[in-house]
Coordinates of C-alpha atoms in Angstrom, one line a residue:
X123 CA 196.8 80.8 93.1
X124 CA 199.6 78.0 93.2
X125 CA 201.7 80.4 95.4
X126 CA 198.7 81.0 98.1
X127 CA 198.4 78.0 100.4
X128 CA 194.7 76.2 100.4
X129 CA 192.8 76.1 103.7
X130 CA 189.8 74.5 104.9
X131 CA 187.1 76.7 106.4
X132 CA 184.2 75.1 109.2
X133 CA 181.0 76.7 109.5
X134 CA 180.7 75.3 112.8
X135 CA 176.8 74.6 114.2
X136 CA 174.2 75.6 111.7
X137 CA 172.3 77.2 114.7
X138 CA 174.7 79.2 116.4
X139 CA 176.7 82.6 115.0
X140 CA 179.2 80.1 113.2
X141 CA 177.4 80.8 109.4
X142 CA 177.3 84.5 110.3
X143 CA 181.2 84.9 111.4
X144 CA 181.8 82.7 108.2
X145 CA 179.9 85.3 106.1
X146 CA 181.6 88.3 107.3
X147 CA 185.1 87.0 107.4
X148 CA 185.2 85.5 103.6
X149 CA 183.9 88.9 102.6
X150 CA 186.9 90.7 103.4
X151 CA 189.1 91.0 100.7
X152 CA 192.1 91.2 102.5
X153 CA 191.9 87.9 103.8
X154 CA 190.4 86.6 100.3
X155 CA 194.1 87.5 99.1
X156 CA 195.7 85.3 101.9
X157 CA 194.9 81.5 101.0
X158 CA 192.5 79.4 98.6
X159 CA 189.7 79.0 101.1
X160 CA 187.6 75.9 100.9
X161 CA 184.2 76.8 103.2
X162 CA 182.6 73.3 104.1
X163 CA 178.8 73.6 105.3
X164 CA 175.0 73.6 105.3
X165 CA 174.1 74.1 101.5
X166 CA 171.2 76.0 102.9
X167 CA 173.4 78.5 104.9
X168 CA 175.5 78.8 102.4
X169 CA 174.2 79.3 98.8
X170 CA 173.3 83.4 98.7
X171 CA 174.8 84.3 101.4
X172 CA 178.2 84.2 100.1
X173 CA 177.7 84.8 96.6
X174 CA 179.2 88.3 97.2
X175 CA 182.0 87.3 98.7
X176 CA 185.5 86.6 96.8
X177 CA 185.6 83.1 97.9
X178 CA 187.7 80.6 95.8
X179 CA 185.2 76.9 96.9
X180 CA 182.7 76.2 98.3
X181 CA 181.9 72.6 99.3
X182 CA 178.0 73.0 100.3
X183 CA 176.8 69.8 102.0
X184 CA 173.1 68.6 103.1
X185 CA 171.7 70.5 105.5
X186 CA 169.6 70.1 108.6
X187 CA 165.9 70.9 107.6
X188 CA 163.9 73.1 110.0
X189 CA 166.5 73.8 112.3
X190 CA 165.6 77.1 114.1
X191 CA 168.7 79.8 115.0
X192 CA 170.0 79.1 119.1
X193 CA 168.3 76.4 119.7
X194 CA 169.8 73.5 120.7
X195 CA 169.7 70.7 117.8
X196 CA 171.1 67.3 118.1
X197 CA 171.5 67.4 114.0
X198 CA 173.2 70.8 113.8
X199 CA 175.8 68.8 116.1
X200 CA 176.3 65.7 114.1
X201 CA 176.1 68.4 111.3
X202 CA 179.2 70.6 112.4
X203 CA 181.1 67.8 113.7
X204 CA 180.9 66.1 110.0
X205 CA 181.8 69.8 108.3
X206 CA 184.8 69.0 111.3
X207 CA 185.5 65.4 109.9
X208 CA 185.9 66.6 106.0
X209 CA 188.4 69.3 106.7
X210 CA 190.5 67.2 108.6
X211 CA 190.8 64.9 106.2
X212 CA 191.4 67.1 103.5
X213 CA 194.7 68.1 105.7
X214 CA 195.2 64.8 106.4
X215 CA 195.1 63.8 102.4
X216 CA 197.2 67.1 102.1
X217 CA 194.3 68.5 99.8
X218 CA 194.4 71.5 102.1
X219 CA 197.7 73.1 104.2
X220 CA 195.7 74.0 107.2
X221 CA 191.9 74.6 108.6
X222 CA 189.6 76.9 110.5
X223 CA 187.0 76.3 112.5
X224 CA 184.0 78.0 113.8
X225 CA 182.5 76.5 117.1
X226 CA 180.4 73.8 117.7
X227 CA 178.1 73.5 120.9
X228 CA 179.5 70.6 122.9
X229 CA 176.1 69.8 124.4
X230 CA 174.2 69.9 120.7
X231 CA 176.9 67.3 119.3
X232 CA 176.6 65.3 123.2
X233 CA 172.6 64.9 122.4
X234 CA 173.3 63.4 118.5
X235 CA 175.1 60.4 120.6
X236 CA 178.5 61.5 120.0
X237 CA 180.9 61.6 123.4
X238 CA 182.4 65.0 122.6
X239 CA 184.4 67.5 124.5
X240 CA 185.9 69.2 122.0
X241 CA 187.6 70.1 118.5
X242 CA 191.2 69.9 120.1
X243 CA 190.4 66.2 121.6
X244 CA 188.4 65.3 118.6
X245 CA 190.6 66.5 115.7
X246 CA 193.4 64.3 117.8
X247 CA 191.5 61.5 117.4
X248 CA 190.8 61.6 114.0
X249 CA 194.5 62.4 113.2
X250 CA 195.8 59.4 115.4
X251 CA 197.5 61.9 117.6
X252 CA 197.7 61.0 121.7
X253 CA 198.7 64.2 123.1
X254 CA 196.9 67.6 121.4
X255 CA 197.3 70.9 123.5
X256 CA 195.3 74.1 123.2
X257 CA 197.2 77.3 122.5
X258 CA 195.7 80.5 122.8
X259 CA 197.5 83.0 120.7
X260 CA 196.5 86.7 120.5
X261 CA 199.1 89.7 119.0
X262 CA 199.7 90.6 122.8
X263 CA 200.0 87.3 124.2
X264 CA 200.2 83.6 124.1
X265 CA 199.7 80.6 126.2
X266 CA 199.8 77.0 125.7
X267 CA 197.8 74.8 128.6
X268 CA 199.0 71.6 129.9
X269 CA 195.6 70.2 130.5
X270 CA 192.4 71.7 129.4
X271 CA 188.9 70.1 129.3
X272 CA 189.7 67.7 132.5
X273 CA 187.8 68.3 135.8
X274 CA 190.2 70.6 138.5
X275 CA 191.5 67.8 140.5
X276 CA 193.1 65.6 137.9
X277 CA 194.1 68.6 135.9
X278 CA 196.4 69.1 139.5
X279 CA 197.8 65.4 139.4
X280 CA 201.4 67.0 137.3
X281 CA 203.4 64.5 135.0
X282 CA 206.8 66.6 134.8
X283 CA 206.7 64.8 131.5
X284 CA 203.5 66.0 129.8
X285 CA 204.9 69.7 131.1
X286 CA 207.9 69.2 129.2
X287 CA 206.1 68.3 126.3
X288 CA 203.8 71.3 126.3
X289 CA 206.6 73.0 126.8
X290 CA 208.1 71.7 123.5
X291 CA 205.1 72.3 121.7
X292 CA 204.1 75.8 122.5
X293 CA 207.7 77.0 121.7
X294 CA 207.5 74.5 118.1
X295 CA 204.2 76.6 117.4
X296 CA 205.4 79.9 118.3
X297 CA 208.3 79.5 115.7
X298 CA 205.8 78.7 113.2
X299 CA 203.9 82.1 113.8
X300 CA 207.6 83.8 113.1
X301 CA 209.3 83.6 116.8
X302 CA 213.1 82.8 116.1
X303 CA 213.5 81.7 119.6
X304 CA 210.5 82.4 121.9
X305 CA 211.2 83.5 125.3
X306 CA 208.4 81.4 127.5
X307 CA 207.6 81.9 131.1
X308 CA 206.2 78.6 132.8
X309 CA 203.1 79.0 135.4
X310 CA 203.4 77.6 138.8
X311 CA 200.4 75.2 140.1
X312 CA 199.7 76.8 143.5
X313 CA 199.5 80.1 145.4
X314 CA 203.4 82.2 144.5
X315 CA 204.7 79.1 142.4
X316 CA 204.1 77.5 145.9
X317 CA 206.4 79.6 148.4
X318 CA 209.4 77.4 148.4
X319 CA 207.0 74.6 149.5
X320 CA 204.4 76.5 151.8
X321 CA 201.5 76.3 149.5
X322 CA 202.4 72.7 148.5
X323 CA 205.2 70.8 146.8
X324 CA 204.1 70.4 143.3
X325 CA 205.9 73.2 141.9
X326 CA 209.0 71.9 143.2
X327 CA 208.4 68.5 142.8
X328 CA 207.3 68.4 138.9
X329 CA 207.3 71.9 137.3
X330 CA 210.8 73.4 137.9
X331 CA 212.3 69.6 136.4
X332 CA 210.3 70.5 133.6
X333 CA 211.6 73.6 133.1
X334 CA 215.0 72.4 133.5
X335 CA 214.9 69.3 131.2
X336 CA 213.4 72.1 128.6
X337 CA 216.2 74.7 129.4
X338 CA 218.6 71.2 128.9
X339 CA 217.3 71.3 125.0
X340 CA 217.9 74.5 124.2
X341 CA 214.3 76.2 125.1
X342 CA 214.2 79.8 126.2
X343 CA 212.4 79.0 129.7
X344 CA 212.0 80.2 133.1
X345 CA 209.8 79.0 136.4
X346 CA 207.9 78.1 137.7
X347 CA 205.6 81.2 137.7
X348 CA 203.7 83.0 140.2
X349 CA 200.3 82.4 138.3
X350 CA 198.6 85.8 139.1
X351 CA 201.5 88.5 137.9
X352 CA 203.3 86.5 134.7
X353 CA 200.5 87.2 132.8
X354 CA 200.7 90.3 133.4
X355 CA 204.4 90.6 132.7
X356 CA 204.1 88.7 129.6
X357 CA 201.8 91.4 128.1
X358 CA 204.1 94.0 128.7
X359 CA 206.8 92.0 126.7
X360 CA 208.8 90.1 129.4
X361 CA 207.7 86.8 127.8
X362 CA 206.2 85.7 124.3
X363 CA 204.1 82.5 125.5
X364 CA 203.1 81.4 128.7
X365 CA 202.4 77.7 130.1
X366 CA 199.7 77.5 131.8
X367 CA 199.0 74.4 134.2
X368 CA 194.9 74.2 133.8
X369 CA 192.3 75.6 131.5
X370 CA 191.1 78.5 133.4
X371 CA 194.8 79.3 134.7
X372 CA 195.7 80.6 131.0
X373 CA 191.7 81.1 129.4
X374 CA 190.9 84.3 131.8
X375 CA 194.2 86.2 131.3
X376 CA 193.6 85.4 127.8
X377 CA 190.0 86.4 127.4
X378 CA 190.3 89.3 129.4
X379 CA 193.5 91.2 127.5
X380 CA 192.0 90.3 124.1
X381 CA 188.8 88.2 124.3
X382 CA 187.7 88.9 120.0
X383 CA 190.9 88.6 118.8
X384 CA 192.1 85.5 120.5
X385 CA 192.5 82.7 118.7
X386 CA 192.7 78.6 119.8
X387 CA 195.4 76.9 118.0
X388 CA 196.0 72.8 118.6
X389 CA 198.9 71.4 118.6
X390 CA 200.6 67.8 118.9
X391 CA 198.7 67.3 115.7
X392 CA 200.2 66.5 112.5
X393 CA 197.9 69.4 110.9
X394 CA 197.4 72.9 111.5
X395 CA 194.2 73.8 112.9
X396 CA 193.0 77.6 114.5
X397 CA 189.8 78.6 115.6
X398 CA 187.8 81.4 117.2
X399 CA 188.2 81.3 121.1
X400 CA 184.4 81.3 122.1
X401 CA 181.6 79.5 121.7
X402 CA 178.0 79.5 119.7
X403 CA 176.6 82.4 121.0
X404 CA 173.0 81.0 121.0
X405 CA 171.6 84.0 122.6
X406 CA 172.6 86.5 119.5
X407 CA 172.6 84.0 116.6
X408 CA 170.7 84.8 113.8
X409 CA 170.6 88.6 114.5
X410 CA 173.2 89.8 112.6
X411 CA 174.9 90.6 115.4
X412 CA 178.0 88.3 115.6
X413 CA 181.8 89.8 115.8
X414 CA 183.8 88.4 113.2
X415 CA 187.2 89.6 114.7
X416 CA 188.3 86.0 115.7
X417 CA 187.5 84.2 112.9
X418 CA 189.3 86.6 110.6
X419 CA 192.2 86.4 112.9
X420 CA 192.2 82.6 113.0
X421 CA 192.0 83.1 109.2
X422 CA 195.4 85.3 109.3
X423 CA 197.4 82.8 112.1
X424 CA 196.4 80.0 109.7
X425 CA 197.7 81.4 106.7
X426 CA 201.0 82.6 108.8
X427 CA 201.5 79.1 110.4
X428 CA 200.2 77.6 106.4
X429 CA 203.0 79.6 104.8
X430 CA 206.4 78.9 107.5
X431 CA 205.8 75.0 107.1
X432 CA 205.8 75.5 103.1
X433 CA 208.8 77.6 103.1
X434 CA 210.1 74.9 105.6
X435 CA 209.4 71.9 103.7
X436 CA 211.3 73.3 100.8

């Protein structure tokens, strides 16, 4: 086991299809081989349910009593945002090399009092970090978002500094999942990258200096983008990530080529953190029937980005 790296598991909200994904993704043995996973969650959940499965710890804390499956629960909130809290901390205390998380419901941890808009922003917090970005990472494609959970019109206010740093960031994580030297394609803001100023000047103004202060550090990059055909040219292997101005810019490219095995990856932390790209599922939790293709693959991308900074810190 000292060779295998040890990683820190979520169950995410009690009520939603986290405890099920959890279920089915430690009871595949090929993943069982890949790290020492630590699951953190409701003892309730937890004890039976994954006594079959070839699980290595299990740190099984009080539960929420009488909590009923997709409903919203202001306990089964504070609940998955303290499974959140323990994992981190385990990273942070270098007790684990990396974690995985299964979703909370932003509104369920809102009601329990907590201001929360989500695992990216809150893991940031706890780590002391100022300037976390999501990247989505799937085997056809990744992108890497300048802003994400910000309303539309500040997410188009541009900082040709923040641009850069995403920049630096998505191509730092990209050589931790095994790119050498990842050839990234930056999105435009407006309408064709903004026509040479027709569709408005931010492009011009903010993103192509990013791209150039980038290029200036020895980045692979090119743009700014025309938003709606670079995604399609990076999954056809022109490009290995793409940066992506806003949330939905890079989310419905993403979703749509490979919404189940998709998986959210922050960075600008001094941890590494995956997680499934979707949500809580209220509607099927509880039914057994919950696809556990994005957990595992969180799973494998955390082990993969677990084992490069070992081998590099030797």
């Amino acid at each position: 086991m000292s060779g295998l790296p040890t990683i820190a598991l979520t169950m995410g909200d009690p009520a939603g299809v986290g405890p099920e994904i959890v279920r089915k993704a430690v009871a595949d043995a090929e993943l069982a081989a890949l790290a020492h996973w630590v699951v953190i969650g409701d003892a309730r959940v937890l004890d039976g349910a994954l006594q079959n499965a070839t699980l290595h710890d299990v740190r099984a804390l009080a539960g929420v009593d009488d909590f009923a499956f997709g409903k919203l629960d202001a306990r089964c909130g504070a609940a998955g945002v303290e499974y959140v809290r323990i994992a981190t901390e385990m990273c942070l205390r270098g007790e684990a090399d990396a974690m995985v998380t299964a979703p909370l419901n932003k509104e369920a941890v809102t009601l329990s009092g907590r201001p929360f808009s989500g695992h990216t922003e809150y893991i940031a917090e706890l780590c002391g970090a100022t300037e976390s970005r999501m990247l989505l990472a799937s085997e056809r494609l990744a992108t890497v978002h300048v802003t994400t959970h910000v309303p539309l019109r500040a997410a188009c206010s541009l900082s040709t500094e923040r641009i850069v740093r995403t920049i630096q960031l998505g191509n730092e994580a990209m050589q931790l999942l095994g790119f050498a030297r990842p050839r990234i394609a930056v999105c435009g803001l407006n309408p064709h990258a903004g026509e040479h100023g027709l569709f408005g000047e931010e492009d011009g103004c903010f993103i192509a200096p990013a791209v150039a202060v980038a290029r200036a550090k020895g980045i692979d990059c090119s743009g700014p983008h025309a938003g709606d055909t670079v995604f399609l040219q990076a999954s056809r292997g022109a490009y290995d990530l793409v940066v992506a101005m806003y949330h939905d810019q890079g989310h419905i490219p993403m979703k749509l080529l490979d919404f189940e095995g998709t998986v959210n990856i922050s960075l600008g932390i001094p941890i590494i953190r995956t997680s499934v790209d979707h949500g809580t599922a209220f509607d099927i939790a509880g039914r057994n029937l919950a696809d556990p293709r994005s957990m595992k693959q969180a799973m494998r991308m955390a082990a993969r980005m677990a084992n490069s900074r070992r081998r590099g810190a030797k």
